[in-house]
Coordinates of C-alpha atoms and ligand atoms in Angstrom, one line a residue:
M238 CA -2.7 -15.8 -30.4
Q239 CA -2.0 -17.7 -27.3
D240 CA 0.3 -14.4 -26.2
L241 CA -2.8 -12.2 -26.5
W242 CA -4.4 -14.4 -23.9
T243 CA -1.4 -14.8 -21.7
S244 CA -1.3 -10.9 -21.4
A245 CA -5.5 -10.8 -21.0
L246 CA -4.8 -12.7 -18.3
A247 CA -2.1 -10.7 -16.6
A248 CA -4.4 -7.5 -17.1
L249 CA -7.0 -10.0 -15.1
K250 CA -4.7 -10.8 -12.4
S251 CA -4.3 -7.5 -11.6
Q252 CA -7.8 -6.8 -11.2
L253 CA -9.0 -9.6 -9.3
S254 CA -8.4 -10.8 -6.0
E255 CA -5.7 -13.6 -5.8
E256 CA -8.3 -16.1 -4.4
N257 CA -10.6 -15.3 -7.3
F258 CA -8.1 -15.5 -10.0
D259 CA -6.6 -18.4 -8.8
T260 CA -9.8 -20.5 -8.3
W261 CA -11.3 -19.4 -11.2
L262 CA -9.4 -18.1 -14.0
A263 CA -6.1 -19.7 -13.7
P264 CA -7.3 -23.2 -14.6
V265 CA -9.0 -21.9 -17.8
Q266 CA -7.2 -23.1 -21.0
F267 CA -7.5 -21.0 -24.5
D268 CA -8.2 -22.8 -27.3
G269 CA -8.4 -19.8 -29.8
C270 CA -10.9 -17.3 -31.0
E271 CA -12.8 -16.6 -34.5
G272 CA -14.2 -13.6 -34.9
D273 CA -16.2 -12.5 -31.8
T274 CA -16.2 -16.0 -30.0
L275 CA -13.5 -17.1 -27.7
S276 CA -13.0 -20.9 -27.0
L277 CA -12.2 -21.7 -23.4
R278 CA -11.9 -24.9 -21.6
V279 CA -12.8 -25.6 -18.1
P280 CA -12.9 -28.4 -15.7
N281 CA -16.6 -28.7 -15.3
R282 CA -19.9 -27.0 -16.1
F283 CA -19.9 -25.3 -12.6
F284 CA -16.8 -23.4 -13.7
A285 CA -18.4 -22.4 -17.2
D286 CA -21.3 -20.9 -15.2
W287 CA -19.7 -19.4 -12.7
I288 CA -17.0 -17.3 -14.9
Q289 CA -19.9 -16.6 -17.2
S290 CA -22.4 -14.8 -14.5
N291 CA -19.5 -13.5 -12.5
Y292 CA -16.4 -12.9 -14.8
L293 CA -17.5 -12.3 -18.7
E294 CA -17.7 -8.8 -18.5
V295 CA -14.2 -8.3 -17.2
L296 CA -12.8 -11.0 -19.2
S297 CA -14.4 -9.5 -22.9
E298 CA -12.6 -6.2 -21.2
A299 CA -9.4 -7.3 -20.8
W300 CA -9.3 -9.8 -24.2
C301 CA -10.4 -6.8 -26.3
D302 CA -8.0 -4.5 -24.7
Q303 CA -5.5 -6.8 -26.4
L304 CA -6.8 -6.1 -29.9
A305 CA -6.3 -3.4 -32.1
P306 CA -9.6 -1.4 -32.1
E307 CA -10.5 -2.8 -36.1
Q308 CA -10.1 -6.2 -34.3
R309 CA -12.6 -5.8 -31.7
P310 CA -15.8 -7.3 -31.7
A311 CA -18.9 -5.0 -32.8
D312 CA -21.4 -7.0 -30.6
R313 CA -20.7 -8.6 -27.0
L314 CA -17.9 -11.0 -26.8
K315 CA -19.1 -14.6 -26.9
V316 CA -17.4 -17.9 -25.7
T317 CA -18.1 -21.2 -26.3
W318 CA -17.2 -23.6 -23.2
Q319 CA -15.5 -27.0 -23.6
I320 CA -15.5 -29.1 -20.9
D321 CA -12.1 -31.0 -19.8
E322 CA -12.0 -33.2 -16.7
R323 CA -8.4 -33.5 -17.0
L324 CA -8.2 -30.0 -16.2
Q325 CA -7.8 -29.6 -12.1
P326 CA -8.8 -26.7 -10.4
P327 CA -5.7 -25.8 -8.2
A328 CA -8.1 -24.8 -5.3
Q329 CA -11.5 -25.9 -4.8
P330 CA -13.5 -23.1 -4.1
A331 CA -13.7 -22.9 -0.4
A332 CA -17.7 -23.9 0.0
A333 CA -17.5 -26.9 -2.2
R334 CA -14.7 -28.1 -0.3
P335 CA -15.1 -31.0 2.0
T336 CA -13.6 -29.8 5.4
A337 CA -14.0 -33.0 7.6
A338 CA -10.8 -34.2 7.4
P339 CA -9.0 -33.4 10.5
A340 CA -6.1 -31.0 10.8
K341 CA -2.7 -32.5 10.9
P342 CA -0.8 -31.4 14.0
Q343 CA 1.3 -29.1 12.2
V344 CA 0.5 -26.8 9.7
T345 CA 3.6 -25.4 7.9
G346 CA 1.6 -23.1 5.3
T347 CA 3.6 -23.8 2.2
T348 CA 3.2 -27.7 2.3
T349 CA -0.7 -27.8 3.3
R350 CA -3.3 -28.5 0.5
P351 CA -6.7 -26.6 1.8
E352 CA -8.1 -30.2 2.1
E353 CA -5.7 -31.2 5.0
G354 CA -7.1 -28.4 7.4
S355 CA -8.3 -25.3 8.1
G356 CA -7.5 -22.0 5.9
A357 CA -5.5 -21.6 2.9
P358 CA -2.1 -22.5 2.4
L359 CA 0.7 -20.1 2.4
N360 CA 1.8 -18.2 -0.7
P361 CA 5.2 -19.0 -1.6
R362 CA 5.7 -15.8 -2.9
Y363 CA 5.2 -13.7 0.1
H364 CA 8.2 -13.0 2.1
F365 CA 9.4 -10.3 4.3
D366 CA 12.9 -10.3 1.9
N367 CA 11.1 -9.2 -0.9
F368 CA 8.8 -6.3 0.7
V369 CA 9.9 -3.2 0.3
V370 CA 9.9 -1.0 3.4
G371 CA 9.2 3.0 3.2
P372 CA 7.6 5.8 5.2
A373 CA 4.0 4.5 4.3
N374 CA 4.4 0.7 5.5
Q375 CA 7.1 1.3 7.7
L376 CA 5.2 0.6 11.1
A377 CA 3.0 -2.2 9.8
H378 CA 6.2 -3.9 8.7
A379 CA 7.9 -3.4 12.1
A380 CA 5.0 -4.6 13.7
S381 CA 4.9 -7.9 11.7
V382 CA 8.3 -8.5 12.2
A383 CA 8.1 -8.0 15.7
V384 CA 4.9 -10.8 15.6
S385 CA 7.0 -13.1 13.6
Q386 CA 9.7 -13.0 16.4
E387 CA 7.6 -13.4 19.4
P388 CA 4.2 -14.4 18.6
G389 CA 1.7 -14.2 21.2
T390 CA 3.3 -11.9 23.4
R391 CA 3.4 -8.4 22.3
F392 CA 1.0 -6.8 19.9
N393 CA -1.8 -9.3 20.1
P394 CA -4.1 -8.7 18.2
L395 CA -2.1 -7.0 15.2
F396 CA -4.9 -5.2 13.1
L397 CA -3.3 -4.2 10.0
Y398 CA -5.3 -1.9 7.8
G399 CA -4.8 -0.2 4.3
G400 CA -6.7 0.3 1.2
V401 CA -6.8 -2.4 -1.6
G402 CA -3.5 -3.7 -3.2
L403 CA -0.9 -2.2 -0.3
G404 CA 0.6 -5.3 1.2
K405 CA -1.6 -6.6 3.8
T406 CA -2.2 -10.0 2.6
H407 CA 1.6 -10.1 1.6
L408 CA 2.8 -9.0 5.2
M409 CA 0.5 -11.7 6.4
N410 CA 2.1 -14.6 4.4
A411 CA 5.5 -13.3 5.5
M412 CA 4.4 -13.5 9.2
G413 CA 3.2 -17.2 8.2
H414 CA 6.5 -18.3 6.7
T415 CA 8.5 -16.5 9.4
I416 CA 6.9 -18.1 12.4
A417 CA 7.3 -21.4 10.5
T418 CA 10.8 -21.0 10.4
N419 CA 11.4 -19.9 13.7
H420 CA 8.8 -21.7 15.7
P421 CA 8.4 -24.8 14.0
G422 CA 6.2 -26.2 16.6
K423 CA 3.4 -23.6 16.3
R424 CA 0.4 -24.4 14.2
I425 CA -0.4 -21.6 11.9
V426 CA -3.5 -21.2 10.0
Y427 CA -4.2 -18.3 7.2
V428 CA -7.3 -17.7 6.3
S429 CA -9.5 -15.2 4.4
A430 CA -12.4 -14.1 6.4
E431 CA -14.6 -15.2 2.9
R432 CA -13.2 -18.6 3.9
F433 CA -13.6 -18.8 7.4
T434 CA -17.2 -17.8 6.3
N435 CA -17.4 -20.8 3.9
E436 CA -15.8 -23.5 6.1
F437 CA -18.4 -22.0 8.6
I438 CA -21.3 -22.2 6.7
W439 CA -20.5 -25.7 5.1
A440 CA -19.7 -27.3 8.9
L441 CA -23.3 -25.7 10.1
Q442 CA -24.7 -27.6 6.9
H443 CA -23.0 -30.8 7.5
H444 CA -23.4 -31.0 11.0
S445 CA -19.4 -30.8 11.6
I446 CA -19.0 -27.6 13.7
E447 CA -17.1 -29.2 16.9
N448 CA -14.9 -30.2 14.2
F449 CA -14.8 -26.7 12.6
R450 CA -14.4 -25.2 16.1
Q451 CA -11.6 -27.6 17.0
R452 CA -9.7 -26.6 14.0
Y453 CA -9.6 -22.9 15.0
R454 CA -9.7 -23.2 18.6
T455 CA -7.9 -25.6 19.6
Q456 CA -5.6 -26.9 16.8
C457 CA -4.6 -23.3 16.0
D458 CA -1.7 -21.3 17.9
V459 CA -1.5 -18.3 15.3
L460 CA -4.5 -17.3 13.3
L461 CA -3.6 -15.0 10.8
M462 CA -7.1 -13.7 9.4
D463 CA -7.5 -12.0 6.1
D464 CA -9.7 -9.3 4.8
I465 CA -11.8 -8.9 8.2
Q466 CA -14.2 -6.3 6.4
F467 CA -16.0 -9.5 4.6
L468 CA -17.7 -10.4 8.0
A469 CA -19.5 -7.0 8.0
G470 CA -23.7 -7.6 8.3
R471 CA -22.5 -11.6 8.7
E472 CA -23.9 -11.8 12.0
Q473 CA -24.0 -15.7 12.7
T474 CA -19.9 -15.7 11.5
Q475 CA -18.7 -12.4 13.6
E476 CA -20.4 -14.1 16.8
E477 CA -18.6 -17.2 15.6
F478 CA -15.2 -15.7 15.3
F479 CA -15.7 -13.4 18.5
H480 CA -15.6 -17.0 20.4
T481 CA -13.1 -18.1 18.2
F482 CA -10.8 -14.9 19.0
N483 CA -11.6 -15.1 22.8
A484 CA -10.4 -18.8 22.8
L485 CA -7.1 -18.2 20.9
Y486 CA -6.5 -15.1 23.0
Q487 CA -6.7 -16.6 26.6
A488 CA -4.5 -19.2 25.1
D489 CA -2.0 -16.9 24.5
C490 CA -2.4 -17.6 20.6
Q491 CA -1.3 -14.6 18.4
I492 CA -3.9 -13.4 16.2
V493 CA -3.7 -11.1 13.1
V494 CA -6.4 -9.4 11.2
S495 CA -6.3 -7.2 8.5
S496 CA -8.8 -4.9 7.0
D497 CA -8.9 -2.4 4.0
V498 CA -10.8 0.0 6.7
Y499 CA -10.3 1.2 10.0
P500 CA -11.5 -1.0 12.5
Q501 CA -14.5 1.2 13.4
Q502 CA -15.1 1.9 9.4
I503 CA -16.1 -1.8 9.0
Q504 CA -19.9 -1.4 8.9
E505 CA -22.4 -3.7 10.7
M506 CA -19.2 -4.9 12.7
E507 CA -20.3 -5.6 16.3
E508 CA -19.1 -3.4 18.8
R509 CA -17.1 -5.9 20.8
L510 CA -15.6 -7.3 18.4
I511 CA -14.1 -4.1 16.7
S512 CA -13.0 -3.1 20.7
R513 CA -11.2 -6.7 20.7
F514 CA -9.6 -5.4 17.6
Q515 CA -8.6 -2.1 19.3
S516 CA -6.8 -3.8 22.4
G517 CA -3.9 -4.9 20.6
M518 CA -1.8 -3.0 18.1
V519 CA -3.3 -1.2 15.2
A520 CA -1.0 -0.6 12.3
D521 CA -1.8 1.4 8.8
I522 CA -0.5 0.9 5.3
Q523 CA -0.5 4.0 3.3
P524 CA 0.0 4.3 -0.3
P525 CA 3.4 4.1 -0.7
E526 CA 5.1 7.2 -1.7
L527 CA 7.3 7.8 -4.9
D528 CA 10.5 6.5 -3.8
T529 CA 9.2 3.5 -2.7
R530 CA 7.0 2.9 -5.8
I531 CA 10.1 3.2 -7.8
A532 CA 12.0 0.5 -5.4
I533 CA 9.1 -1.8 -5.5
L534 CA 9.2 -1.5 -9.7
N535 CA 12.8 -1.9 -9.4
R536 CA 12.6 -5.3 -7.3
K537 CA 10.0 -6.8 -9.3
A538 CA 11.4 -6.3 -12.6
Q539 CA 14.6 -7.8 -11.4
A540 CA 12.8 -10.6 -9.7
E541 CA 10.8 -11.1 -13.2
G542 CA 14.3 -10.7 -15.2
I543 CA 12.5 -7.5 -16.8
R544 CA 15.1 -4.8 -17.9
L545 CA 13.8 -1.4 -17.0
D546 CA 15.5 1.7 -17.3
E547 CA 15.3 4.7 -14.8
E548 CA 13.0 6.9 -16.9
V549 CA 10.6 4.5 -17.5
A550 CA 10.3 3.4 -13.8
L551 CA 10.0 7.0 -13.0
F552 CA 6.9 7.5 -15.4
I553 CA 5.2 4.4 -14.4
A554 CA 5.4 5.2 -10.7
Q555 CA 4.2 8.7 -11.4
T556 CA 1.2 7.3 -13.2
V557 CA 0.0 4.7 -10.8
R558 CA 0.0 5.6 -7.3
N559 CA -2.4 4.5 -5.3
N560 CA -2.1 0.9 -5.4
V561 CA 0.9 -1.8 -5.5
R562 CA -0.9 -4.5 -7.5
E563 CA -1.6 -2.1 -10.1
L564 CA 1.8 -1.2 -10.1
E565 CA 3.1 -4.7 -10.6
G566 CA 0.2 -5.4 -13.1
T567 CA 1.4 -2.6 -15.3
L568 CA 5.1 -3.7 -15.5
I569 CA 4.0 -7.1 -16.6
R570 CA 1.6 -6.1 -19.0
L571 CA 4.6 -3.7 -20.3
A572 CA 6.8 -6.6 -20.7
V573 CA 4.3 -9.1 -22.2
K574 CA 3.3 -6.1 -24.7
A575 CA 7.1 -5.5 -25.3
D576 CA 7.6 -9.3 -25.9
L577 CA 5.0 -9.4 -28.6
L578 CA 5.6 -6.4 -30.3
K579 CA 9.4 -6.9 -30.3
R580 CA 9.9 -3.4 -29.4
P581 CA 12.1 -2.4 -26.4
I582 CA 10.5 -1.0 -22.8
D583 CA 10.9 2.9 -23.2
T584 CA 8.4 5.7 -22.4
A585 CA 6.7 5.5 -25.6
L586 CA 5.3 2.1 -24.9
T587 CA 4.7 2.9 -21.4
R588 CA 2.7 5.7 -22.3
E589 CA 0.4 3.1 -24.5
V590 CA 0.0 0.5 -21.6
L591 CA -0.9 3.3 -19.2
R592 CA -3.3 5.1 -21.6
G593 CA -6.8 5.0 -20.0
H594 CA -5.0 5.5 -16.7
S595 CA -5.4 9.3 -17.1
A596 CA -9.1 8.9 -16.5
H597 CA -8.2 7.5 -13.3
T598 CA -5.7 10.1 -12.2
R599 CA -8.0 12.8 -13.3
N600 CA -10.2 11.6 -10.2
M601 CA -6.9 12.1 -8.1
P602 CA -7.1 15.3 -5.5
S603 CA -4.7 17.7 -7.2
V604 CA -2.0 19.7 -5.0
E605 CA -4.7 23.2 -5.6
A606 CA -7.7 20.4 -4.2
I607 CA -5.7 19.4 -1.1
Q608 CA -4.7 22.8 -0.5
K609 CA -8.3 24.3 -0.9
V610 CA -9.5 21.7 1.5
T611 CA -6.9 22.2 4.0
C612 CA -7.8 25.8 4.0
E613 CA -11.2 25.2 4.6
F614 CA -10.2 22.8 7.5
F615 CA -8.5 25.3 9.2
N616 CA -10.0 28.4 7.6
V617 CA -7.3 30.1 6.8
R618 CA -6.5 31.9 3.3
L619 CA -5.0 30.3 0.6
T620 CA -2.1 33.1 -0.1
D621 CA -1.8 32.9 3.8
L622 CA -0.9 29.0 3.3
K623 CA 1.5 29.9 0.1
S624 CA 2.9 32.9 2.0
Q625 CA 6.2 33.2 4.6
K626 CA 3.8 33.3 7.8
R627 CA 5.2 31.4 10.4
Q628 CA 2.3 31.7 13.1
R629 CA 1.2 28.2 14.0
S630 CA -2.0 28.7 13.1
I631 CA -0.9 28.9 9.4
A632 CA 2.6 27.0 9.9
L633 CA 0.5 23.8 10.8
P634 CA -2.2 23.8 8.0
R635 CA 0.6 24.2 5.5
M636 CA 2.7 21.7 6.7
I637 CA -0.3 19.2 6.9
A638 CA -1.0 20.2 3.4
M639 CA 2.5 19.4 2.3
Y640 CA 2.5 15.9 4.3
L641 CA -0.5 15.1 2.3
C642 CA 0.5 16.5 -1.2
R643 CA 3.5 14.2 -0.8
Q644 CA 1.5 11.3 1.0
R645 CA -0.8 10.9 -1.8
L646 CA 0.4 12.3 -4.9
G647 CA 3.9 11.6 -4.6
T648 CA 4.8 15.2 -6.1
S649 CA 8.7 15.7 -5.6
Y650 CA 10.0 17.9 -2.9
P651 CA 11.1 20.7 -5.3
E652 CA 7.8 20.9 -7.0
L653 CA 6.0 21.1 -3.9
G654 CA 8.2 24.0 -2.9
D655 CA 7.1 25.8 -6.0
R656 CA 3.5 24.7 -5.3
F657 CA 3.6 26.6 -2.1
G658 CA 4.7 30.1 -3.0
G659 CA 8.1 29.3 -4.0
K660 CA 9.6 27.7 -1.1
D661 CA 13.3 25.6 -0.9
H662 CA 12.5 22.1 -1.0
T663 CA 14.2 21.3 2.4
T664 CA 11.5 23.0 3.9
V665 CA 9.0 20.5 2.2
I666 CA 10.9 18.0 3.5
N667 CA 11.1 19.3 7.0
A668 CA 7.4 19.6 7.2
V669 CA 6.8 16.3 5.4
R670 CA 8.7 15.0 8.7
K671 CA 7.6 17.2 11.0
I672 CA 4.0 15.9 10.3
T673 CA 5.1 12.4 10.1
S674 CA 6.4 12.7 13.8
L675 CA 3.5 14.6 14.9
L676 CA 1.4 11.6 14.0
D677 CA 2.5 9.6 16.3
K678 CA 2.5 12.3 19.1
D679 CA -0.3 14.6 18.9
A680 CA -3.7 13.8 18.8
Q681 CA -5.1 16.6 17.0
V682 CA -2.8 16.5 14.4
R683 CA -3.8 12.8 13.6
D684 CA -7.4 14.0 13.9
A685 CA -6.8 16.8 11.3
V686 CA -5.2 14.4 9.0
D687 CA -7.6 12.0 9.1
T688 CA -10.4 14.2 8.8
L689 CA -9.0 15.6 5.7
E690 CA -7.8 12.6 4.2
R691 CA -11.5 11.5 4.4
R692 CA -12.7 14.1 2.7
L693 CA -9.9 14.3 -0.1
G694 CA -11.6 10.3 -0.6
Ligands
ADP210 P1 -3.8 -6.0 -0.2 O1 -3.6 -7.3 0.5 O2 -3.4 -5.0 0.9 O3 -4.7 -6.2 -1.3 P2 -1.4 -7.7 -1.2 O4 -0.9 -8.0 -0.3 O5 -2.1 -8.6 -2.1 O6 -2.3 -6.3 -0.9 O7 -0.3 -6.9 -2.5 C1 -0.6 -6.5 -3.8 C2 0.9 -6.8 -4.4 O8 1.7 -5.8 -4.1 C3 1.4 -8.1 -4.2 O9 1.7 -8.7 -5.2 C4 2.5 -7.8 -3.2 O10 3.2 -8.6 -3.1 C5 2.5 -6.8 -3.6 N1 3.5 -5.6 -2.9 C6 2.6 -4.4 -1.8 N2 3.4 -4.0 -1.3 C7 4.3 -4.2 -1.5 C8 6.2 -4.3 -0.8 N3 5.9 -3.0 -0.2 N4 7.1 -4.5 -1.5 C9 7.1 -5.4 -2.3 N5 5.7 -5.8 -2.9 C10 4.3 -5.2 -2.4
MG211 MG1 -5.0 -8.8 0.8

């Protein structure tokens, strides 16, 4: 039964943010389950209340997923909580944490406990050498490496943007580690915007705002601020961050900011902050294409000691397309399930683990949908899009549609050739290359692709 819990936790881990998972679910101890009641042990009452009101639903779902249909509770899952003070939460929730202690002069990330300074410790698992580089994240990766070599010179600020689970946090931590190694004198602060907000509120309430400002403005050489979109609509924190930003920038300190949307699209973000972000380097991360997804799976399997054959890797990579965290979560769930059931990791088992995923993929745009939206946008006919016509007014939309299919769906080149009126796969490869290079050079192409991406959702 402990195994079922482990496997449910693995599923939860792939659904929640790392900070939330580590804070709230990782410390929970499983004591068993009887009928429809789980017995869980937590460090204090507050924990129980918080999980009960925020995570009970996802927790029930993850648990029930582990059970055979006939074992699932007919009614809602119940939990009995035991308080066990010996259990220590690994990191106390930021808002409840005393932050008054002064920062140590040098923050080297991995060894820093949160109480000792601002921000959070760096995640020891995220480095450049376990980050798989592909066309979709190449630019963000290159900019991050450049920043780590010479922080505060080029690419300042660096703004990383990309959807959920595509490697922003990984890259930021990798920058932190590398700067700590190459520039031992630099004080690095890694903090999520959520934590920054909590620390700021805490400082306001405890009259320690001067201390807060010192930590972020004068005792920091490199600020890595994750998930800035969290500041949306929080005027006072934005104001504080604006001044932090300016102070650091004027002192030639490196600033890196990540967001799950493009700077202008952060709702209720002050114009002057947005223009600060845009004054530096903006690098985006797109969902990885098929080959990169396979490489990520293989890398992860190797790191976890999981034997994964080619066919299974391909199957997972074709099904889970838009989120690397989910890709990894699937692999771990698969390994746990194979272990529990004493079955080999083959496509049959993979299909079972991925059951339910099809509902999700059904909402994905298909090749047809991309062709249709592209035709509408450029006002060309579908038959022309699939024809051999070579004039630019048709060839460009065709190439863009091919590019979008490849990027978003990871469809193979030969298959795309077929779906675009029976073209050779090299034609598709050239189209994707061409658009990729035009995106850098040609604002019109970039706008068209951006608009289409948005329409496709
Ligand atoms: P984000 O912060 O953009 O939501 P994360 O950085 O947390 O995403 O990435 C989610 C998971 O996927 C992490 O475990 C991370 O290590 C992994 N990951 C993302 N991109 C890559 C990549 N290119 N190579 C290897 N692992 C990756
Ligand atoms: Mg993140």
